Amino acid sequence: MASHRRPKQPSRTRVTVLTVTAAAAVALTAQTAAQAAPKPKIDDVKSKVDKLYHEAEEATEQSSLAGERRGKLQKEISNLQDKVARGQDELNTLRDSIGAVASAQYRSGGIDPALQLFLSADPDTYLEQATALDQVGAKQADVLQTIQAKQRTLAQKRAEAAGKLAELEDVRKTLDEKKAKSSAKLAEAQKLLNSLTAAERTKIKQEEEQRASRGASQQRVSLGNEVPASQRGAAALNAAATQIGKPYFRGGTGPNSFDCSGLTQWAYRQADVQLTRTTYTQQNDGVKIGRSQLKPGDLVFFNSLSHVGLYAGNNTVLHAPKPGAFVRYESMDYLGTFQFGVRI
């Protein structure tokens, strides 16, 4: 009979050695991974953050554009619904009147007109009544034509209202999508900034402040040297200057905070000029001009129309820059790709 021996259990010392060896291997792997993914440089992070801010601003302007369209559609739908209700009331009234005429004809129309004349005790009176009935018949035909025309108009208005409602739903979805996209870009930018040390974040803030200081200095040099685009342009620029230091806020239209197009719209409103809400529509609120033609008070557009500011002279822009920043003067050289100016 063969003997069955129990397998030899590993000693406690051996288990401990294996555990320590495995932990060391994990630590070494983690260390190698950390070495393989070096900490991003501050300039790279700053570049990526600026790009994300531009993308967030683009989505913000598209969201504002959708919001503006939504407001117009809601007014158009309300007007159409009022017209449909009034049209239905008019149609009901016409139907009631044609019903009364038809009932009268039915009551008197059961006998042949020639027989009615033969049986009539007063032929002259009958002929007068017959003439009146002919007139009633003609009126009935006119009313029927009016009813048909109003029915067609009412059907068109209802179809138009249905189309506007469908468009409104599409605009609502676009608005939600653009808001979500902007929020995602801003969250990603904040995550990148959080990856920096406190000292690095302080350095970025100081660079921002220096840029604003240089922009203000450039603008002071231009005072009195450049003729404004117009009296209202000068008034808008002066109004915007009173908002220096106010924070950027997505969708802000003042007076406590602004986004880029919110500031330009607010500034021109103080000069009794009503601009549209977004960069994409403000580009059509005046005459497009080149960089060499710019004068203080002109609108200046950058980065595929995702950003707008007020030209302040001497290559300087007064604008609401981006999240975390404040309304300030800044050199155009820092603002990305110049598109064109617009003179209001």
CSV table of C-alpha atoms in Angstrom, one decimal:
chain,number,residue,atom,x,y,z
A,1,MET,CA,0.0,0.0,0.0
A,2,ALA,CA,1.5,3.3,-1.1
A,3,SER,CA,1.9,5.9,1.5
A,4,HIS,CA,0.4,9.4,1.1
A,5,ARG,CA,2.5,12.3,2.4
A,6,ARG,CA,1.1,15.7,2.9
A,7,PRO,CA,2.8,18.4,0.8
A,8,LYS,CA,5.3,20.4,2.7
A,9,GLN,CA,4.0,23.8,3.7
A,10,PRO,CA,6.1,26.8,2.9
A,11,SER,CA,7.8,28.3,5.9
A,12,ARG,CA,6.6,31.6,7.4
A,13,THR,CA,10.0,33.1,6.6
A,14,ARG,CA,9.6,32.1,2.9
A,15,VAL,CA,6.1,33.7,2.7
A,16,THR,CA,7.4,36.9,4.2
A,17,VAL,CA,10.3,37.1,1.7
A,18,LEU,CA,7.9,36.5,-1.2
A,19,THR,CA,5.6,39.3,0.1
A,20,VAL,CA,8.4,41.7,0.5
A,21,THR,CA,9.7,40.9,-3.0
A,22,ALA,CA,6.3,41.4,-4.6
A,23,ALA,CA,5.8,44.7,-2.8
A,24,ALA,CA,9.2,45.9,-3.9
A,25,ALA,CA,8.3,44.9,-7.5
A,26,VAL,CA,5.1,46.9,-7.4
A,27,ALA,CA,6.9,49.9,-5.9
A,28,LEU,CA,9.6,49.6,-8.6
A,29,THR,CA,6.9,49.4,-11.3
A,30,ALA,CA,5.1,52.5,-10.0
A,31,GLN,CA,8.5,54.4,-9.8
A,32,THR,CA,9.3,53.4,-13.4
A,33,ALA,CA,5.8,54.6,-14.5
A,34,ALA,CA,6.3,57.9,-12.7
A,35,GLN,CA,9.7,58.3,-14.4
A,36,ALA,CA,8.2,57.3,-17.8
A,37,ALA,CA,5.5,60.1,-17.4
A,38,PRO,CA,7.5,63.2,-16.3
A,39,LYS,CA,5.6,66.1,-14.7
A,40,PRO,CA,4.3,68.4,-17.4
A,41,LYS,CA,6.2,71.7,-17.9
A,42,ILE,CA,4.5,74.9,-16.8
A,43,ASP,CA,4.6,76.3,-20.3
A,44,ASP,CA,3.0,73.2,-21.8
A,45,VAL,CA,0.3,73.3,-19.2
A,46,LYS,CA,-0.3,77.0,-19.8
A,47,SER,CA,-0.5,76.5,-23.6
A,48,LYS,CA,-3.1,73.6,-23.1
A,49,VAL,CA,-5.1,75.6,-20.7
A,50,ASP,CA,-5.3,78.7,-23.0
A,51,LYS,CA,-6.4,76.4,-25.8
A,52,LEU,CA,-9.1,74.9,-23.6
A,53,TYR,CA,-10.3,78.4,-22.6
A,54,HIS,CA,-10.6,79.3,-26.3
A,55,GLU,CA,-12.6,76.2,-27.0
A,56,ALA,CA,-14.8,76.9,-23.9
A,57,GLU,CA,-15.3,80.4,-25.1
A,58,GLU,CA,-16.3,79.3,-28.5
A,59,ALA,CA,-18.8,76.9,-27.0
A,60,THR,CA,-20.1,79.7,-24.8
A,61,GLU,CA,-20.7,82.0,-27.7
A,62,GLN,CA,-22.5,79.2,-29.6
A,63,SER,CA,-24.6,78.6,-26.5
A,64,SER,CA,-25.4,82.3,-26.3
A,65,LEU,CA,-26.3,82.3,-30.0
A,66,ALA,CA,-28.7,79.3,-29.4
A,67,GLY,CA,-30.2,81.1,-26.5
A,68,GLU,CA,-30.8,84.2,-28.6
A,69,ARG,CA,-32.4,82.1,-31.2
A,70,ARG,CA,-34.5,80.4,-28.6
A,71,GLY,CA,-35.9,83.7,-27.4
A,72,LYS,CA,-36.8,84.8,-30.9
A,73,LEU,CA,-38.5,81.5,-31.6
A,74,GLN,CA,-40.5,81.7,-28.5
A,75,LYS,CA,-41.9,85.1,-29.5
A,76,GLU,CA,-42.6,83.9,-33.0
A,77,ILE,CA,-44.4,80.8,-31.7
A,78,SER,CA,-46.5,82.9,-29.3
A,79,ASN,CA,-47.5,85.3,-32.1
A,80,LEU,CA,-48.4,82.4,-34.4
A,81,GLN,CA,-50.5,80.7,-31.7
A,82,ASP,CA,-52.4,84.0,-31.1
A,83,LYS,CA,-53.1,84.3,-34.9
A,84,VAL,CA,-54.3,80.7,-35.0
A,85,ALA,CA,-56.6,81.3,-32.1
A,86,ARG,CA,-58.0,84.5,-33.7
A,87,GLY,CA,-58.4,82.8,-37.0
A,88,GLN,CA,-60.3,79.9,-35.5
A,89,ASP,CA,-62.7,82.3,-33.8
A,90,GLU,CA,-63.3,84.1,-37.1
A,91,LEU,CA,-63.8,80.7,-38.9
A,92,ASN,CA,-66.3,79.6,-36.3
A,93,THR,CA,-68.3,82.8,-36.6
A,94,LEU,CA,-68.4,82.4,-40.4
A,95,ARG,CA,-69.5,78.8,-40.1
A,96,ASP,CA,-72.3,79.9,-37.8
A,97,SER,CA,-73.5,82.5,-40.3
A,98,ILE,CA,-73.5,80.1,-43.3
A,99,GLY,CA,-75.4,77.6,-41.1
A,100,ALA,CA,-78.2,80.1,-40.5
A,101,VAL,CA,-78.5,80.9,-44.2
A,102,ALA,CA,-78.5,77.2,-45.1
A,103,SER,CA,-81.2,76.5,-42.6
A,104,ALA,CA,-83.4,79.3,-44.0
A,105,GLN,CA,-83.0,78.0,-47.5
A,106,TYR,CA,-83.8,74.5,-46.4
A,107,ARG,CA,-87.0,75.6,-44.8
A,108,SER,CA,-88.2,77.5,-47.9
A,109,GLY,CA,-86.5,75.4,-50.6
A,110,GLY,CA,-88.6,72.3,-50.6
A,111,ILE,CA,-91.1,73.6,-53.3
A,112,ASP,CA,-90.2,74.2,-56.9
A,113,PRO,CA,-89.8,78.0,-57.5
A,114,ALA,CA,-92.3,77.9,-60.5
A,115,LEU,CA,-94.9,76.1,-58.4
A,116,GLN,CA,-94.3,78.6,-55.5
A,117,LEU,CA,-95.1,81.4,-58.0
A,118,PHE,CA,-98.3,79.6,-59.3
A,119,LEU,CA,-99.6,79.1,-55.7
A,120,SER,CA,-98.6,82.5,-54.5
A,121,ALA,CA,-101.6,84.8,-53.7
A,122,ASP,CA,-99.4,87.8,-54.4
A,123,PRO,CA,-97.0,87.1,-57.4
A,124,ASP,CA,-95.3,90.5,-57.1
A,125,THR,CA,-94.4,89.9,-53.4
A,126,TYR,CA,-93.1,86.4,-54.3
A,127,LEU,CA,-90.9,87.8,-57.0
A,128,GLU,CA,-89.4,90.3,-54.6
A,129,GLN,CA,-88.7,87.5,-52.1
A,130,ALA,CA,-87.2,85.4,-54.8
A,131,THR,CA,-84.8,88.2,-55.7
A,132,ALA,CA,-83.9,88.5,-52.1
A,133,LEU,CA,-83.2,84.8,-51.9
A,134,ASP,CA,-80.9,85.1,-54.9
A,135,GLN,CA,-79.0,87.7,-53.1
A,136,VAL,CA,-78.8,85.5,-50.0
A,137,GLY,CA,-77.5,82.7,-52.2
A,138,ALA,CA,-74.8,84.9,-53.7
A,139,LYS,CA,-73.9,86.0,-50.2
A,140,GLN,CA,-73.7,82.4,-49.1
A,141,ALA,CA,-71.3,81.6,-51.9
A,142,ASP,CA,-69.1,84.6,-50.9
A,143,VAL,CA,-69.1,83.4,-47.3
A,144,LEU,CA,-68.1,79.9,-48.4
A,145,GLN,CA,-65.2,81.2,-50.4
A,146,THR,CA,-64.1,83.3,-47.4
A,147,ILE,CA,-64.3,80.2,-45.2
A,148,GLN,CA,-62.2,78.2,-47.6
A,149,ALA,CA,-59.6,80.9,-47.7
A,150,LYS,CA,-59.4,81.2,-43.9
A,151,GLN,CA,-59.2,77.4,-43.6
A,152,ARG,CA,-56.1,77.4,-45.9
A,153,THR,CA,-54.5,80.3,-44.0
A,154,LEU,CA,-55.2,78.6,-40.7
A,155,ALA,CA,-53.7,75.4,-41.9
A,156,GLN,CA,-50.6,77.3,-43.0
A,157,LYS,CA,-50.2,79.1,-39.7
A,158,ARG,CA,-50.6,75.8,-37.8
A,159,ALA,CA,-48.0,74.1,-40.0
A,160,GLU,CA,-45.7,77.1,-39.5
A,161,ALA,CA,-46.2,77.0,-35.7
A,162,ALA,CA,-45.4,73.2,-35.7
A,163,GLY,CA,-42.2,73.8,-37.6
A,164,LYS,CA,-41.2,76.5,-35.2
A,165,LEU,CA,-41.8,74.2,-32.2
A,166,ALA,CA,-39.7,71.5,-33.8
A,167,GLU,CA,-36.9,74.1,-34.4
A,168,LEU,CA,-37.2,75.3,-30.8
A,169,GLU,CA,-36.6,71.7,-29.6
A,170,ASP,CA,-33.5,71.4,-31.8
A,171,VAL,CA,-32.2,74.8,-30.5
A,172,ARG,CA,-32.8,73.7,-26.9
A,173,LYS,CA,-30.8,70.5,-27.5
A,174,THR,CA,-28.0,72.6,-29.1
A,175,LEU,CA,-28.0,75.0,-26.1
A,176,ASP,CA,-27.7,72.1,-23.6
A,177,GLU,CA,-24.9,70.5,-25.7
A,178,LYS,CA,-22.9,73.7,-26.0
A,179,LYS,CA,-23.2,74.5,-22.3
A,180,ALA,CA,-22.1,71.0,-21.4
A,181,LYS,CA,-19.1,71.3,-23.8
A,182,SER,CA,-18.1,74.6,-22.3
A,183,SER,CA,-18.3,73.2,-18.8
A,184,ALA,CA,-16.2,70.2,-19.7
A,185,LYS,CA,-13.5,72.3,-21.3
A,186,LEU,CA,-13.4,74.5,-18.2
A,187,ALA,CA,-13.2,71.5,-15.9
A,188,GLU,CA,-10.4,70.1,-18.0
A,189,ALA,CA,-8.5,73.4,-17.8
A,190,GLN,CA,-8.9,73.5,-14.1
A,191,LYS,CA,-7.7,70.0,-13.7
A,192,LEU,CA,-4.5,70.9,-15.6
A,193,LEU,CA,-4.0,74.0,-13.5
A,194,ASN,CA,-4.4,71.9,-10.3
A,195,SER,CA,-1.6,69.6,-11.5
A,196,LEU,CA,0.8,72.6,-11.1
A,197,THR,CA,2.5,73.5,-7.8
A,198,ALA,CA,1.3,76.6,-5.9
A,199,ALA,CA,4.5,78.4,-7.0
A,200,GLU,CA,3.8,77.6,-10.6
A,201,ARG,CA,0.2,78.9,-10.4
A,202,THR,CA,1.4,82.0,-8.7
A,203,LYS,CA,3.9,82.5,-11.6
A,204,ILE,CA,1.1,82.2,-14.2
A,205,LYS,CA,-1.0,84.8,-12.2
A,206,GLN,CA,1.9,87.2,-12.1
A,207,GLU,CA,2.5,86.9,-15.8
A,208,GLU,CA,-1.2,87.7,-16.4
A,209,GLU,CA,-1.0,90.8,-14.2
A,210,GLN,CA,2.2,91.9,-16.1
A,211,ARG,CA,0.4,91.6,-19.4
A,212,ALA,CA,-2.5,93.7,-18.1
A,213,SER,CA,-0.1,96.3,-16.8
A,214,ARG,CA,1.7,96.5,-20.1
A,215,GLY,CA,-1.6,96.7,-22.0
A,216,ALA,CA,-2.7,99.6,-19.8
A,217,SER,CA,0.6,101.4,-20.4
A,218,GLN,CA,0.3,100.9,-24.1
A,219,GLN,CA,-3.2,102.4,-24.0
A,220,ARG,CA,-2.1,105.4,-22.0
A,221,VAL,CA,0.5,106.2,-24.6
A,222,SER,CA,-2.2,106.3,-27.3
A,223,LEU,CA,-4.4,108.8,-25.4
A,224,GLY,CA,-4.9,111.8,-27.6
A,225,ASN,CA,-2.9,110.4,-30.4
A,226,GLU,CA,-5.6,108.3,-32.2
A,227,VAL,CA,-8.9,109.7,-33.3
A,228,PRO,CA,-11.8,107.4,-32.2
A,229,ALA,CA,-13.9,105.5,-34.8
A,230,SER,CA,-16.9,107.7,-33.9
A,231,GLN,CA,-18.4,109.6,-31.1
A,232,ARG,CA,-20.4,106.6,-30.1
A,233,GLY,CA,-17.4,104.4,-30.4
A,234,ALA,CA,-15.5,106.6,-28.0
A,235,ALA,CA,-18.5,106.6,-25.6
A,236,ALA,CA,-18.6,102.8,-25.7
A,237,LEU,CA,-14.8,102.5,-25.1
A,238,ASN,CA,-15.1,104.9,-22.1
A,239,ALA,CA,-18.0,103.0,-20.7
A,240,ALA,CA,-16.1,99.7,-20.9
A,241,ALA,CA,-13.1,101.3,-19.2
A,242,THR,CA,-15.3,101.9,-16.1
A,243,GLN,CA,-15.7,98.1,-15.9
A,244,ILE,CA,-12.0,97.3,-15.6
A,245,GLY,CA,-11.5,94.8,-12.8
A,246,LYS,CA,-14.9,93.1,-13.2
A,247,PRO,CA,-14.6,89.3,-13.5
A,248,TYR,CA,-15.1,87.2,-16.6
A,249,PHE,CA,-18.2,85.0,-16.2
A,250,ARG,CA,-19.6,82.7,-18.9
A,251,GLY,CA,-22.8,84.2,-20.3
A,252,GLY,CA,-22.3,87.5,-18.3
A,253,THR,CA,-23.8,90.6,-19.7
A,254,GLY,CA,-23.0,93.0,-16.9
A,255,PRO,CA,-22.9,95.0,-14.8
A,256,ASN,CA,-21.3,92.7,-12.2
A,257,SER,CA,-19.6,90.3,-14.6
A,258,PHE,CA,-19.1,89.8,-18.4
A,259,ASP,CA,-18.1,87.4,-21.1
A,260,CYS,CA,-16.4,88.9,-24.1
A,261,SER,CA,-19.4,89.7,-26.3
A,262,GLY,CA,-21.4,90.6,-23.1
A,263,LEU,CA,-18.9,93.4,-22.4
A,264,THR,CA,-19.0,94.9,-26.0
A,265,GLN,CA,-22.8,94.7,-26.0
A,266,TRP,CA,-23.1,96.4,-22.6
A,267,ALA,CA,-20.5,99.1,-23.6
A,268,TYR,CA,-22.3,100.1,-26.8
A,269,ARG,CA,-25.7,100.1,-25.0
A,270,GLN,CA,-24.3,102.9,-22.8
A,271,ALA,CA,-23.7,104.8,-26.1
A,272,ASP,CA,-27.3,104.2,-27.2
A,273,VAL,CA,-26.4,101.5,-29.7
A,274,GLN,CA,-28.0,98.1,-29.5
A,275,LEU,CA,-25.6,95.3,-30.5
A,276,THR,CA,-26.6,91.7,-30.9
A,277,ARG,CA,-25.6,89.2,-28.2
A,278,THR,CA,-22.8,87.1,-29.6
A,279,THR,CA,-19.5,87.3,-31.5
A,280,TYR,CA,-21.1,85.5,-34.5
A,281,THR,CA,-23.8,88.1,-34.8
A,282,GLN,CA,-21.9,91.2,-33.7
A,283,GLN,CA,-19.6,90.7,-36.7
A,284,ASN,CA,-22.6,91.8,-38.8
A,285,ASP,CA,-23.5,94.9,-36.7
A,286,GLY,CA,-21.2,97.2,-38.6
A,287,VAL,CA,-18.7,97.4,-41.5
A,288,LYS,CA,-15.7,95.0,-41.6
A,289,ILE,CA,-12.3,96.7,-41.7
A,290,GLY,CA,-8.6,95.5,-41.7
A,291,ARG,CA,-6.1,95.8,-38.9
A,292,SER,CA,-4.4,98.9,-40.4
A,293,GLN,CA,-7.8,100.7,-40.3
A,294,LEU,CA,-8.6,100.2,-36.7
A,295,LYS,CA,-9.5,103.2,-34.5
A,296,PRO,CA,-10.5,103.3,-30.8
A,297,GLY,CA,-14.0,102.0,-30.3
A,298,ASP,CA,-14.0,99.5,-33.2
A,299,LEU,CA,-14.8,95.9,-32.4
A,300,VAL,CA,-11.9,93.4,-32.9
A,301,PHE,CA,-12.5,89.7,-33.5
A,302,PHE,CA,-10.1,86.8,-32.9
A,303,ASN,CA,-9.8,83.1,-33.1
A,304,SER,CA,-12.5,82.1,-35.7
A,305,LEU,CA,-14.9,84.7,-34.1
A,306,SER,CA,-14.8,83.0,-30.7
A,307,HIS,CA,-13.5,86.3,-29.0
A,308,VAL,CA,-14.3,90.0,-29.4
A,309,GLY,CA,-13.0,93.1,-27.6
A,310,LEU,CA,-12.9,96.9,-28.1
A,311,TYR,CA,-9.9,98.4,-29.8
A,312,ALA,CA,-8.3,100.9,-27.5
A,313,GLY,CA,-5.5,102.3,-29.6
A,314,ASN,CA,-1.8,101.5,-29.9
A,315,ASN,CA,-2.4,97.8,-30.7
A,316,THR,CA,-4.3,97.4,-27.5
A,317,VAL,CA,-7.7,95.8,-26.7
A,318,LEU,CA,-10.0,96.3,-23.8
A,319,HIS,CA,-11.8,93.0,-23.2
A,320,ALA,CA,-13.1,90.4,-20.9
A,321,PRO,CA,-10.4,87.7,-21.5
A,322,LYS,CA,-11.3,84.3,-20.0
A,323,PRO,CA,-12.4,82.5,-16.8
A,324,GLY,CA,-10.4,83.5,-13.8
A,325,ALA,CA,-9.4,86.8,-15.4
A,326,PHE,CA,-10.9,90.3,-15.2
A,327,VAL,CA,-11.8,93.0,-17.7
A,328,ARG,CA,-8.5,94.6,-18.7
A,329,TYR,CA,-6.4,96.2,-21.4
A,330,GLU,CA,-4.2,93.8,-23.3
A,331,SER,CA,-1.9,93.8,-26.3
A,332,MET,CA,-3.4,92.3,-29.4
A,333,ASP,CA,-0.2,90.2,-29.7
A,334,TYR,CA,-1.4,88.0,-26.9
A,335,LEU,CA,-4.9,87.3,-28.1
A,336,GLY,CA,-4.4,84.8,-30.9
A,337,THR,CA,-5.3,85.0,-34.5
A,338,PHE,CA,-6.8,88.4,-35.5
A,339,GLN,CA,-9.8,88.0,-37.9
A,340,PHE,CA,-11.0,91.6,-38.7
A,341,GLY,CA,-12.4,94.7,-37.1
A,342,VAL,CA,-15.9,96.0,-37.3
A,343,ARG,CA,-16.8,99.7,-37.2
A,344,ILE,CA,-20.3,100.2,-35.7
